[in-house]
Coordinates of C-alpha atoms and ligand atoms in Angstrom, one line a residue:
X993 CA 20.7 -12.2 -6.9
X994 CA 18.9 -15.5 -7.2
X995 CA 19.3 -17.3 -10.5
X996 CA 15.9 -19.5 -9.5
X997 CA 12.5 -18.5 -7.7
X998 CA 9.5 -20.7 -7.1
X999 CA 6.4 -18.7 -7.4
X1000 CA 3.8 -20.6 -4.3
X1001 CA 0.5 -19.0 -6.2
X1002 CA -1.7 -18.8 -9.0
X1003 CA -3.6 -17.0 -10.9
X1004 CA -2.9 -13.0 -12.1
X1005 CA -0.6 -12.5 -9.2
X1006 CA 2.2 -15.2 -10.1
X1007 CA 2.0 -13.7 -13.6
X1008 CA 3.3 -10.4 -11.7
X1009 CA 5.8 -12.3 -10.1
X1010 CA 7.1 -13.9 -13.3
X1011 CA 7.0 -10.9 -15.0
X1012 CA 9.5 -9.1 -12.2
X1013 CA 11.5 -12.4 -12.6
X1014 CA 12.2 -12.1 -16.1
X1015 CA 12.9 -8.1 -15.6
X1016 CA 15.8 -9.2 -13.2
X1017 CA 16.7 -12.1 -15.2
X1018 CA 16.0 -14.6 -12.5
X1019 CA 14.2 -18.1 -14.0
X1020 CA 10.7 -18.2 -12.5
X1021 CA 9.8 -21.8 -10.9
X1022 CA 5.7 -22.1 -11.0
X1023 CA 3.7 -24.8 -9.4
X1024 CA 0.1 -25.9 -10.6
X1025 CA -2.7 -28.0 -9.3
X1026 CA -4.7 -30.2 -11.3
X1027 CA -7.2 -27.7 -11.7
X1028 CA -4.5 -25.6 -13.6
X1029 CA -2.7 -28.2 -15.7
X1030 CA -2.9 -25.3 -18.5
X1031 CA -3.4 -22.2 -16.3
X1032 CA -1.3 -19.4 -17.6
X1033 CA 1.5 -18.9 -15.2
X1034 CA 2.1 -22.2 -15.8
X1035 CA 2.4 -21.7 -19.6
X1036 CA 4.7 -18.5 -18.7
X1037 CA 7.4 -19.8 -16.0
X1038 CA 10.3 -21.6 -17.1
X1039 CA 9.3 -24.8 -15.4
X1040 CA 6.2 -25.6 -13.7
X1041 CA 5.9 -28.5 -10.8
X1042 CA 2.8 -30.4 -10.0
X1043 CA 1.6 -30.0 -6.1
X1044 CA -1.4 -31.6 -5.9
X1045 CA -5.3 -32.3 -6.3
X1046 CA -7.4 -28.7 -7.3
X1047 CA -8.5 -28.0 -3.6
X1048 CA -6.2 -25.3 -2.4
X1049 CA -5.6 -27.2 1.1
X1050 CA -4.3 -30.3 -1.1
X1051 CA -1.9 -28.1 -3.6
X1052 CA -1.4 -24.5 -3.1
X1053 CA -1.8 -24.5 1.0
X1054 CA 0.8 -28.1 1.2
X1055 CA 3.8 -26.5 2.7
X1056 CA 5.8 -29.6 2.5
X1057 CA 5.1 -30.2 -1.5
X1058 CA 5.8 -26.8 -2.1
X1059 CA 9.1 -26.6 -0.7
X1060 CA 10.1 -30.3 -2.2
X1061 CA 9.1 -28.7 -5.7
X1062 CA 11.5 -25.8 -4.4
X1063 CA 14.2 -28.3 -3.6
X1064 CA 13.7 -30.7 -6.6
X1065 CA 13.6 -27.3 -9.3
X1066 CA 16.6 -25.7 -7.8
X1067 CA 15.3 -23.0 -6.6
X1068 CA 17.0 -20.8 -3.9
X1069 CA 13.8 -18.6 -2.8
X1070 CA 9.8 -18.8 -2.9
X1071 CA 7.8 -15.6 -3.3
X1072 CA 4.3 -16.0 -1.7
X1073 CA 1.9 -13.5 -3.7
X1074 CA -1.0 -13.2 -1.8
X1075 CA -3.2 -15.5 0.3
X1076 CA -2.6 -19.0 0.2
X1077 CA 0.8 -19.5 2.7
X1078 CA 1.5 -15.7 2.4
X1079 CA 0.8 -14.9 6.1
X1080 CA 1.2 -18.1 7.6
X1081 CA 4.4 -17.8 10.1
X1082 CA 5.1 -21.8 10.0
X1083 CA 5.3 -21.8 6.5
X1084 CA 8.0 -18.5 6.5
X1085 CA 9.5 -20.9 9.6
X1086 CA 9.5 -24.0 7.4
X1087 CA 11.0 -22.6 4.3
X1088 CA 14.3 -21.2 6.5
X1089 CA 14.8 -24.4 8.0
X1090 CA 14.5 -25.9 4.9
X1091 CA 18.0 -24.0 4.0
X1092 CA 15.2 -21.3 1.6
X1093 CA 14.8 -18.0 1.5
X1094 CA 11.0 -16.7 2.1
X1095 CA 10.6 -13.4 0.0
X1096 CA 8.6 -12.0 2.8
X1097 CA 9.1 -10.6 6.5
X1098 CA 10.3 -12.9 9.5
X1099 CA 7.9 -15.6 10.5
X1100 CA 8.1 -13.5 14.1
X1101 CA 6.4 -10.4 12.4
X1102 CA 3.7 -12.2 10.2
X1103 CA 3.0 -14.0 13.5
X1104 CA 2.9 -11.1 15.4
X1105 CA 0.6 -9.0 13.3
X1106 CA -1.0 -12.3 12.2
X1107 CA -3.3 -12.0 15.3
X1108 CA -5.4 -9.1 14.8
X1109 CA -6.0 -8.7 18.8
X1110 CA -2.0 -9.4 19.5
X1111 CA -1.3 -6.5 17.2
X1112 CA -3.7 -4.4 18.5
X1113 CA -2.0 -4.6 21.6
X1114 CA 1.6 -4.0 20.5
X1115 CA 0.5 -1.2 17.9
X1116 CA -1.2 0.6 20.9
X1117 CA 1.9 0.1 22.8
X1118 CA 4.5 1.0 19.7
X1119 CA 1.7 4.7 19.9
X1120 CA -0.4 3.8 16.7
X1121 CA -3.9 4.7 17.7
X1122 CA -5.8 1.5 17.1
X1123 CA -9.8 1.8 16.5
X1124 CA -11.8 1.4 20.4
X1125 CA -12.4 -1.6 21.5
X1126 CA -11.2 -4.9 23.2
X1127 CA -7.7 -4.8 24.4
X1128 CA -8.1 -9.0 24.5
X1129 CA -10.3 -11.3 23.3
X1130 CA -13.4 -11.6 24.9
X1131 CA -14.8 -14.8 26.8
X1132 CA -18.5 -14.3 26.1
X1133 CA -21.3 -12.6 25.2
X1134 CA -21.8 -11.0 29.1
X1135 CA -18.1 -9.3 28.5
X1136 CA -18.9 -8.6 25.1
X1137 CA -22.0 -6.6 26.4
X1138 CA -20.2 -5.0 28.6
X1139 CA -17.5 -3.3 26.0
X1140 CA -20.2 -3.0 23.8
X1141 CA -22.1 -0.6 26.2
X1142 CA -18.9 0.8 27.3
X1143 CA -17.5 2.0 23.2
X1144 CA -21.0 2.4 22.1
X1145 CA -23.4 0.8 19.4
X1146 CA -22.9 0.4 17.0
X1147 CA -20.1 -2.6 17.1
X1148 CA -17.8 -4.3 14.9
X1149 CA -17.5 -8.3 16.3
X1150 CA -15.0 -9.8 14.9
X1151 CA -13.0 -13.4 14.6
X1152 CA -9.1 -12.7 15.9
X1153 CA -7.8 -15.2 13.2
X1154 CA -10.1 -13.5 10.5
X1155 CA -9.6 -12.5 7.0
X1156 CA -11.1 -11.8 3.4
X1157 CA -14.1 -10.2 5.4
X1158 CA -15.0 -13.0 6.9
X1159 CA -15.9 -13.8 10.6
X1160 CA -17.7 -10.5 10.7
X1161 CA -20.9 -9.0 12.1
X1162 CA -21.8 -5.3 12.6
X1163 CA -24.2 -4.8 15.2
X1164 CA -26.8 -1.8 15.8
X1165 CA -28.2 -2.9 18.8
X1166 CA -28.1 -4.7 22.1
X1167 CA -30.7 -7.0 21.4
X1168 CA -28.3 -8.8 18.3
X1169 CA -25.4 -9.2 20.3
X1170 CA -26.0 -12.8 22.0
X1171 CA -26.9 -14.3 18.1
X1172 CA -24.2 -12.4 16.4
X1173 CA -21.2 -14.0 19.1
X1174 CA -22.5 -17.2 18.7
X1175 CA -22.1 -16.6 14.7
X1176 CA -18.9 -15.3 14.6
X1177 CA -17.8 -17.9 16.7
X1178 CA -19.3 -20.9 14.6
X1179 CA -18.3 -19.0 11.4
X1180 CA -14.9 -18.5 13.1
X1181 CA -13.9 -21.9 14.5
X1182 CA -15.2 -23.7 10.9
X1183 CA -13.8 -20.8 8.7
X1184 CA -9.9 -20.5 10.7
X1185 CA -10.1 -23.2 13.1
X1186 CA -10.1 -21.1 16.0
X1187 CA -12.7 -19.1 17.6
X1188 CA -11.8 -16.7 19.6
X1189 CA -13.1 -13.3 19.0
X1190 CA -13.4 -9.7 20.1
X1191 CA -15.2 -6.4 19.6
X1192 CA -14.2 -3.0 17.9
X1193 CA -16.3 0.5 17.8
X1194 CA -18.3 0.3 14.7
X1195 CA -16.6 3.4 13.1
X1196 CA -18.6 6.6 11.8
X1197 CA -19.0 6.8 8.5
X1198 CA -16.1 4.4 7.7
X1199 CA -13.0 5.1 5.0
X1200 CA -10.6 2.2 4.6
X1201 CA -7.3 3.8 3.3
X1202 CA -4.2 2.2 4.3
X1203 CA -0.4 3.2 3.4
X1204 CA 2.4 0.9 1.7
X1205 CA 5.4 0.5 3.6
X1206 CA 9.1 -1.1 2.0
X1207 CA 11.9 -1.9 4.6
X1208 CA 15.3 -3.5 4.2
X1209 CA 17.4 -5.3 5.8
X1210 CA 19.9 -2.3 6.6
X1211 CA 16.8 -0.5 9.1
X1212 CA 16.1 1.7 6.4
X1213 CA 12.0 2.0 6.4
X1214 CA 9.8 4.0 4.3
X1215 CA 6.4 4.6 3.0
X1216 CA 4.7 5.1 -0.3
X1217 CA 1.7 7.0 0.4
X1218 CA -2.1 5.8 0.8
X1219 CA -4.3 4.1 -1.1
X1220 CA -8.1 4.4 -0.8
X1221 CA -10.1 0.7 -0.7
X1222 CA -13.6 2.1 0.6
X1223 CA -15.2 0.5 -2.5
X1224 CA -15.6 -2.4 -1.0
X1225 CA -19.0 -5.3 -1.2
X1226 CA -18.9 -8.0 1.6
X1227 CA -16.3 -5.8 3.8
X1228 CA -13.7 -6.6 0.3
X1229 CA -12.3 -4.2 -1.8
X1230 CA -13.7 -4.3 -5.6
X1231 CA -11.7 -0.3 -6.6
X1232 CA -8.9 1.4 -5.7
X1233 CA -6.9 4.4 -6.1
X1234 CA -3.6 6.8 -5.2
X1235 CA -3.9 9.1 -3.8
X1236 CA -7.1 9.7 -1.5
X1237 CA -9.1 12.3 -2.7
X1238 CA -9.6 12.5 1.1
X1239 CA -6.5 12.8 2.1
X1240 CA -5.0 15.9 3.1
X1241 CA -1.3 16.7 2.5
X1242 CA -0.7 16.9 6.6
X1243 CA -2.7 13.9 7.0
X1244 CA -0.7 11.8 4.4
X1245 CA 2.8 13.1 6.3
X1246 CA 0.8 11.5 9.5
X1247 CA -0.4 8.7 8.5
X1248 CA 3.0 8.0 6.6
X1249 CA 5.0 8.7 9.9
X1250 CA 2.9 6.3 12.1
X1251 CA 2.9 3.4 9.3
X1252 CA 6.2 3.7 9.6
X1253 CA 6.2 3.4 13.4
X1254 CA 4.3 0.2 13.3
X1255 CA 6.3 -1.3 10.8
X1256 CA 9.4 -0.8 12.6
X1257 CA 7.4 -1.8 15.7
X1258 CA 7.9 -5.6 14.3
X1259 CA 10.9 -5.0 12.6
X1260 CA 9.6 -5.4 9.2
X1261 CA 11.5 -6.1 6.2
X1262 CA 10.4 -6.3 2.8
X1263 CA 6.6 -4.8 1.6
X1264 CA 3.8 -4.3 4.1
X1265 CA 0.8 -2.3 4.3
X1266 CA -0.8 -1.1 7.2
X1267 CA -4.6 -0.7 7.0
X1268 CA -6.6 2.3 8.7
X1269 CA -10.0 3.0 9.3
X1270 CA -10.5 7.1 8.6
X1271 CA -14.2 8.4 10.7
X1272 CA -16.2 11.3 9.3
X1273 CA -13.7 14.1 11.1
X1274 CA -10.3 12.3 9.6
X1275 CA -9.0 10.6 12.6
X1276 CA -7.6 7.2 11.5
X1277 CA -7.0 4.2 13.2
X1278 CA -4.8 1.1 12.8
X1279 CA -7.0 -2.0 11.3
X1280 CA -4.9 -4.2 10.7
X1281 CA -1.1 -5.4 8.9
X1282 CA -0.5 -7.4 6.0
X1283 CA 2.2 -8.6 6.0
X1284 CA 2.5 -9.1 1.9
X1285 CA 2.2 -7.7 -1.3
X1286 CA -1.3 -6.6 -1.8
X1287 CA -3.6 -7.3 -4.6
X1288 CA -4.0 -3.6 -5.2
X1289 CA -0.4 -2.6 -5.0
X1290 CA -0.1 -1.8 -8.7
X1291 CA -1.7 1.9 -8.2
X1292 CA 1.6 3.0 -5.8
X1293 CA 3.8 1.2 -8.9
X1294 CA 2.0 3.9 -11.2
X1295 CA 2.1 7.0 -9.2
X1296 CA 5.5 6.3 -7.8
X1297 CA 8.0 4.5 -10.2
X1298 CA 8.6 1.9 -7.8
X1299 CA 8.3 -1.6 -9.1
X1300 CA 7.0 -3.6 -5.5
X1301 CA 7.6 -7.0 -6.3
X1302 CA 11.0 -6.6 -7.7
X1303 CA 11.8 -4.6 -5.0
X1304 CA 10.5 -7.5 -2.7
X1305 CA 12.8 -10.1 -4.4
X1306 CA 16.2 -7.3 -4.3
X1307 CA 15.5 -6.6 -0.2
X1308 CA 15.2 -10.5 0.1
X1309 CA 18.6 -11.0 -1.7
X1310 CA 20.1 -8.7 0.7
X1311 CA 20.0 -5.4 -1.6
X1312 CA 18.5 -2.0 -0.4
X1313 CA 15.8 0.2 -1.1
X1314 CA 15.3 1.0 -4.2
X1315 CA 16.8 4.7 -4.8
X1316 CA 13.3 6.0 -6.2
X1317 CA 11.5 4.4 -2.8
X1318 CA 14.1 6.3 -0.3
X1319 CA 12.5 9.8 -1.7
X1320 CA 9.4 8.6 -3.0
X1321 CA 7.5 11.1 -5.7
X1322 CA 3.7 10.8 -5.7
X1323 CA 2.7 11.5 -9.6
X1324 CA -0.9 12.2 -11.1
X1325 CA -3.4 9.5 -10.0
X1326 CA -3.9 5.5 -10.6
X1327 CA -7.3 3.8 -10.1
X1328 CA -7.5 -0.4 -9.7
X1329 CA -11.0 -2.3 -11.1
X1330 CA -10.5 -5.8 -9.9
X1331 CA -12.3 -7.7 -12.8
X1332 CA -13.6 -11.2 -11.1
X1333 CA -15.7 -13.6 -12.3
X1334 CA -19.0 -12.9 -10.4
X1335 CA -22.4 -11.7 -11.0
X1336 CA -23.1 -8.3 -9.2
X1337 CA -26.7 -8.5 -9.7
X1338 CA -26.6 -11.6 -7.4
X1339 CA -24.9 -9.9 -4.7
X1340 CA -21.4 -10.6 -6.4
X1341 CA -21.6 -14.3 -5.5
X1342 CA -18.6 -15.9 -7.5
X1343 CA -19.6 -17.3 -11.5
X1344 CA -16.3 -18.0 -12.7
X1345 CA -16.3 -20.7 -15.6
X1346 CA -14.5 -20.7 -19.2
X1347 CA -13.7 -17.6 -21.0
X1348 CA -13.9 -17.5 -24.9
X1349 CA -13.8 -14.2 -25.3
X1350 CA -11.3 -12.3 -24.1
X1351 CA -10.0 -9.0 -25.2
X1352 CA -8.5 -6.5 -22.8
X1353 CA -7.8 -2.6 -23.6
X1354 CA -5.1 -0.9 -24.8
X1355 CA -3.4 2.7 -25.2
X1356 CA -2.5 5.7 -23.6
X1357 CA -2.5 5.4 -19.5
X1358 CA -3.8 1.5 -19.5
X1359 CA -2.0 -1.2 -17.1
X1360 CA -4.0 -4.8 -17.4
X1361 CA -2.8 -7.5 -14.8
X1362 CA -3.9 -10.8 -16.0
X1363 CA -3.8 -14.7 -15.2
X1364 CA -6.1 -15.7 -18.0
X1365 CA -5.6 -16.1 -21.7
X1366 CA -9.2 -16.8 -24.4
X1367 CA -9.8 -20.6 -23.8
X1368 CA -8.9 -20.3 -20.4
X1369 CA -11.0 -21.3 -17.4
X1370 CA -11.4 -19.3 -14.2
X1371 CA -11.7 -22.9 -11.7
X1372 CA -14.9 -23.2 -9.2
X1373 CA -11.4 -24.0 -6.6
X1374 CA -9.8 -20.3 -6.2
X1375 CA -10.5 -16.2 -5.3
X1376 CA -12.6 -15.7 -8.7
X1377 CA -9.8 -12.5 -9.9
X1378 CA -9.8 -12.9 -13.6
X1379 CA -7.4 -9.7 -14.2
X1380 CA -6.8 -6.1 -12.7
X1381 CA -7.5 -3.0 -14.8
X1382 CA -5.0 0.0 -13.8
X1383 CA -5.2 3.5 -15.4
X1384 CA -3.0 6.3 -14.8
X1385 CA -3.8 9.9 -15.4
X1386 CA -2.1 13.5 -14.1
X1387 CA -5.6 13.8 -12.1
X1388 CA -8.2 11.8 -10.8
X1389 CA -10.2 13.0 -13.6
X1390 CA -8.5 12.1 -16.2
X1391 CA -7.4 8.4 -14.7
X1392 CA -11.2 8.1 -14.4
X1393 CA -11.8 9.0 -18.1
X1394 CA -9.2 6.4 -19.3
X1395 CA -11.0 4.1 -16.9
X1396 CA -14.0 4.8 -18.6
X1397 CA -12.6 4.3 -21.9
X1398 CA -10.4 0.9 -20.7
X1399 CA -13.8 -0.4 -19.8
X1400 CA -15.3 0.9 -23.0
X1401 CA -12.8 -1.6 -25.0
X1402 CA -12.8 -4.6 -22.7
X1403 CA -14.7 -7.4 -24.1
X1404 CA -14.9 -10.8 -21.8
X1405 CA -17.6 -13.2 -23.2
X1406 CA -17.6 -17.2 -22.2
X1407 CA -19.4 -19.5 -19.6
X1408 CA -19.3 -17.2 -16.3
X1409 CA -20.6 -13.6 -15.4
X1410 CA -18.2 -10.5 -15.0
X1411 CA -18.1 -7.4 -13.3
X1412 CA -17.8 -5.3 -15.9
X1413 CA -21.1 -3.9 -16.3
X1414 CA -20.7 -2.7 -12.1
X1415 CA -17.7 -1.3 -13.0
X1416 CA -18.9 0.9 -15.7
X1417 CA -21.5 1.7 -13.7
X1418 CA -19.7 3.1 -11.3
X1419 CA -16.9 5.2 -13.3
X1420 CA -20.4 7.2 -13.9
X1421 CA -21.8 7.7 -10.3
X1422 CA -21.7 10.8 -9.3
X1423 CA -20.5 11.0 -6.3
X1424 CA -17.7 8.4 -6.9
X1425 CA -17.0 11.3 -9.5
X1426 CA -16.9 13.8 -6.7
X1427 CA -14.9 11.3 -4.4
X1428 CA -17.8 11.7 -2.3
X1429 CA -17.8 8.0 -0.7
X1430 CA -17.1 5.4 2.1
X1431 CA -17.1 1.5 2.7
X1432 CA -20.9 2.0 3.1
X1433 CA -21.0 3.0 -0.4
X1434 CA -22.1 0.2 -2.7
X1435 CA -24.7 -1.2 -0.2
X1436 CA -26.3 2.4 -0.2
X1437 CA -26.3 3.2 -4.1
X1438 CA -25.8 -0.2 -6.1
X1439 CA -29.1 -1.8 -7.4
X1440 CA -28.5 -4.2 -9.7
X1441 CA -31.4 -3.1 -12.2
X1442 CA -28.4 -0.1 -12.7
X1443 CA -26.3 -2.6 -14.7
X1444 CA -28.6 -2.4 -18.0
X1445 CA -28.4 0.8 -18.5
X1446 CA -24.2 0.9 -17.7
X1447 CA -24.2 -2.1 -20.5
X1448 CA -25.3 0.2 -22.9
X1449 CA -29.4 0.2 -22.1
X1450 CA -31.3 1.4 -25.5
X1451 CA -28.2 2.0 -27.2
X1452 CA -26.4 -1.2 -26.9
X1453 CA -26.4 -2.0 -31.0
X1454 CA -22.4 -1.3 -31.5
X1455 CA -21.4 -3.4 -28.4
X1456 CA -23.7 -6.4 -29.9
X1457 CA -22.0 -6.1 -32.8
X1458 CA -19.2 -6.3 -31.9
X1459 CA -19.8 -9.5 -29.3
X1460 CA -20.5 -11.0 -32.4
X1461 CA -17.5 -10.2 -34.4
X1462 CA -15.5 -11.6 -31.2
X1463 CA -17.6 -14.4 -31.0
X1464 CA -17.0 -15.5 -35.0
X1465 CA -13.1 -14.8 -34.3
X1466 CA -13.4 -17.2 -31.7
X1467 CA -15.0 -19.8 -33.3
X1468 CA -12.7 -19.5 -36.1
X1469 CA -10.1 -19.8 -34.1
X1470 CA -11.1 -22.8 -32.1
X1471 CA -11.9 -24.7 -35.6
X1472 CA -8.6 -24.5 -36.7
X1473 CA -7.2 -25.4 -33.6
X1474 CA -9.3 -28.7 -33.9
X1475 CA -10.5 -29.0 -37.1
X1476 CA -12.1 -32.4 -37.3
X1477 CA -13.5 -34.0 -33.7
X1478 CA -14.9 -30.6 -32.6
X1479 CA -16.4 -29.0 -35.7
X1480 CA -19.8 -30.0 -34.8
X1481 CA -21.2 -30.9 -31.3
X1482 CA -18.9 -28.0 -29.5
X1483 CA -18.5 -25.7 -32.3
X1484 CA -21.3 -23.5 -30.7
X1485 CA -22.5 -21.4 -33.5
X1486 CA -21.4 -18.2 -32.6
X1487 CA -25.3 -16.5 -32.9
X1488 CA -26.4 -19.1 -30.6
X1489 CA -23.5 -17.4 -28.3
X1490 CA -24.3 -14.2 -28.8
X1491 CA -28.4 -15.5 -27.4
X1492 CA -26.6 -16.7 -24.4
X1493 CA -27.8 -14.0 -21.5
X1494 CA -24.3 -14.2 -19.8
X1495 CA -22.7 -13.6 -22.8
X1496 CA -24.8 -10.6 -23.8
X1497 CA -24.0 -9.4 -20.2
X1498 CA -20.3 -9.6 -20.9
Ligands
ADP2324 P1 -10.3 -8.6 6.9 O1 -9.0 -8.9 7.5 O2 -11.3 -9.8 6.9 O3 -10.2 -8.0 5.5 P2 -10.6 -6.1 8.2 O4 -10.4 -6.0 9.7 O5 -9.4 -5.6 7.4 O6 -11.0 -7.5 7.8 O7 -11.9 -5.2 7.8 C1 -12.4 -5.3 6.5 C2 -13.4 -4.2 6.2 O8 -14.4 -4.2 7.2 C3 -12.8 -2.8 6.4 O9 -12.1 -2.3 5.3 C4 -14.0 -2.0 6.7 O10 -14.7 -1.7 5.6 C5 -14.9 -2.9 7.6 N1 -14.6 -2.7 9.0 C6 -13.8 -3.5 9.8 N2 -13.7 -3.0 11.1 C7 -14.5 -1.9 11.1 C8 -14.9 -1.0 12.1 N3 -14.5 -1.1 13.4 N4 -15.7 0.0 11.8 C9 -16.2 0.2 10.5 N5 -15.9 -0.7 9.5 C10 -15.1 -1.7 9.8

């Protein structure tokens, strides 16, 4: 095993990485921006190394600083997380040369699923059934027509480098194809640098579920069953859950087979998941690969025993599956809330800013990932994710009720907006009750005048009180930590707090 690991991320996911660190007993290395001088994996590592100015592409996206911080800490391997250099093949290239090890698949594999039209191609041939559509990417709008007319309206356009839902356009009809290549192309070559793109069947009634896969180095591959993202806003997942209330047993077997397939297509090592699009009459589709732990890979930890990350870090030191991932057990039912700083009733456009208040849930069936602490600030820089909220139940049912009651308890009050109020919303809905829903969902039911009555609407006395309880606790707390110079001008009073609207919205 390793006795050091440098931790190339921020933010909720290099707390998980610390955290399987210290469960291993291997010192966690974590690097910081400016931005996040006292961000709170750099509080939690063992030693923390400077990299750069707050924009990502000056700190958290410099390969070379990351892996001189590697060299000048001592550390034999660097674990990605997510985004950032997670999926970029010169960095996994770069960090071998540099005599490292990447905890991560072979820069060949990320670079071969890394272009979604490559892997396409090399799924199709491997016999995954990939969703209609280009088998290249297209030179105009003419050819683009052409496919278009030939799959069917509507389309999916979409940039070959893309990612995070970006460099995306749906299409109903003929007439907005010529605008929408030119946009994806624009958005494409300013977004990813490149602008190539091609064109997909706009799938029927649309389910994103996708299956984990864990490899090791001995060719032993396996999968952990499915997750279902279709709560998604902007084409990016917001809930998540294990299993699929709509998957059937015979389709999980399938789906499990073929993810396996494609991973051993690329010879994969390590943790993957392989995305699918699922139509109206259950025939799925390969999407796409990431090649990396994902941020919603907690629910397979609850419903399976296996711990992801550390099981990441053991493959990468030449270990082997872990013993409870080579028969894999699916138990009860996990559900993720991503809690990011953002305002729903804006169309989810990022407000991240300082928290004061902070107090997550507790108890029976309750998992809370977290890169924040009270005082801390979620930066203007980064992917607004404040925490994730996991709950685990024997049924769906009952992981929703402990949902319910997680988000009952969570109190977040400060200078930004939340999505708390959305979630609680939606933990009500009946038909995300009924697990009657796809990717279309939110667009068709969410309205944001829905969030005052899930924040409490005429009954919303308790909850006030108790903002202001959390609020006094906080000042208290923030007057002893500097009694003198800040009593007065900062020292918000904490009524004046409580009058703040995105306070009271929590
Ligand atoms: P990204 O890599 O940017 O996340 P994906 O290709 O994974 O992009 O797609 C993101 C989401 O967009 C999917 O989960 C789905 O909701 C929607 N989507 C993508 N392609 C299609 C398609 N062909 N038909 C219907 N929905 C699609």
């Amino acid at each position: 095993m390793f006795k050091r690991i440098l931790i190339a991320n921020r933010g909720e996911i290099a707390v998980r990485i610390i955290r399987a660190c210290r469960d291993l007993g291997v010192q966690p290395v974590a690097v910081f921006s400016q931005a996040d001088r006292t961000a709170r994996h750099v509080r939690e590592a063992d030693l923390a190394v400077p990299i750069g100015p707050a924009p990502a592409a000056q700190s958290y996206l410099n390969s070379a600083a990351i892996i001189e911080a590697c060299r000048g800490a001592k550390a034999e391997a660097i674990h990605p997380g997510y985004g950032f250099l997670a999926e970029n093949p010169a960095f996994a290239r770069a960090v071998k040369q540099a005599g490292l090890v990447f905890i991560g698949p072979s820069a060949e594999a990320i670079e071969q699923m890394g272009d979604k039209v490559r892997a396409r191609g090399l799924m199709a041939a491997a016999g995954v059934p990939v969703v209609p559509g280009s088998p290249a990417t297209l030179d105009d709008s003419r050819q683009a027509l052409a496919l278009a007319r030939e799959v069917g309206f509507p389309v999916m356009l979409k940039a070959a480098a893309g990612g995070g839902g970006k460099g995306m356009r749906l299409i109903e009809q003929e007439a907005e194809l010529e605008a929408a290549v030119r946009a994806v192309a624009s958005e494409a070559r300013s977004a990813f640098g490149d602008g190539r793109f091609y064109l997909e069947k706009y799938l029927d009634c649309p389910r994103h579920i996708e299956v984990q896969v864990l490899a090791d180095a001995a060719g032993r591959t396996v999968h952990l069953f499915e997750r279902e993202c279709s709560i998604q806003r902007r084409h990016q997942k917001v809930v998540e859950e294990t299993p699929s209330p709509f998957v059937t047993p015979a389709m999980r077997r399938e789906m499990g087979e073929i993810a396996v397939r494609a991973a051993r297509a690329v010879n994969y090592l390590g943790a993957g998941t392989i995305e699918f699009l699922v139509d109206a009459r259950r025939n799925f589709y390969f999407l796409e690969m990431n090649t990396r732990i994902q941020v919603e890979h907690p629910v397979t930890e609850m419903v399976t025993g296996v711990d992801l990350v550390k099981a990441q870090i053991e493959i990468a030191a030449g270990g082997k599956l872990p013993a409870e991932a080579e028969h894999p057990v699916l138990n009860g039912w996990a559900l993720e809330c991503r809690i990011y700083a953002e305002d729903p009733a804006q169309g989810f456009t990022p407000a991240p800013g300082a928290i004061e208040v902070f107090r997550p849930p507790e108890g029976p069936g309750v998992r809370h990932d977290s890169g924040v602490y009270p005082g801390a600030e979620v930066p203007v820089y980064y992917d607004p994710i404040i925490s994730k909220l996991i709950t685990w139940g024997n049924s769906r049912a009952e992981a929703i009720g402990r949902m319910r009651r997680a988000l009952g308890e969570f109190t977040i009050a400060g200078r930004l907006a939340t999505n708390l109020d959305f979630h609680r919303w939606l933990m009500d809905h009946p038909r995300f009750i009924a697990g009657d829903f796809d990717t279309r969902f939110i667009a068709q039911e969410f309205k944001p005048a829905a969030l005052a009555r899930a924040a409490g609407g005429g009954d919303d006395e308790p909850r006030a009180a108790a903002l202001v309880a959390a609020a006094l606790a906080w000042q208290e707390a923030a007057a002893a930590r500097q009694p003198a110079t800040r009593a007065g001008g900062a020292g918000l009073s904490p009524w004046k707090m409580a009058a703040r609207t995105r306070l009271l919205r929590r």
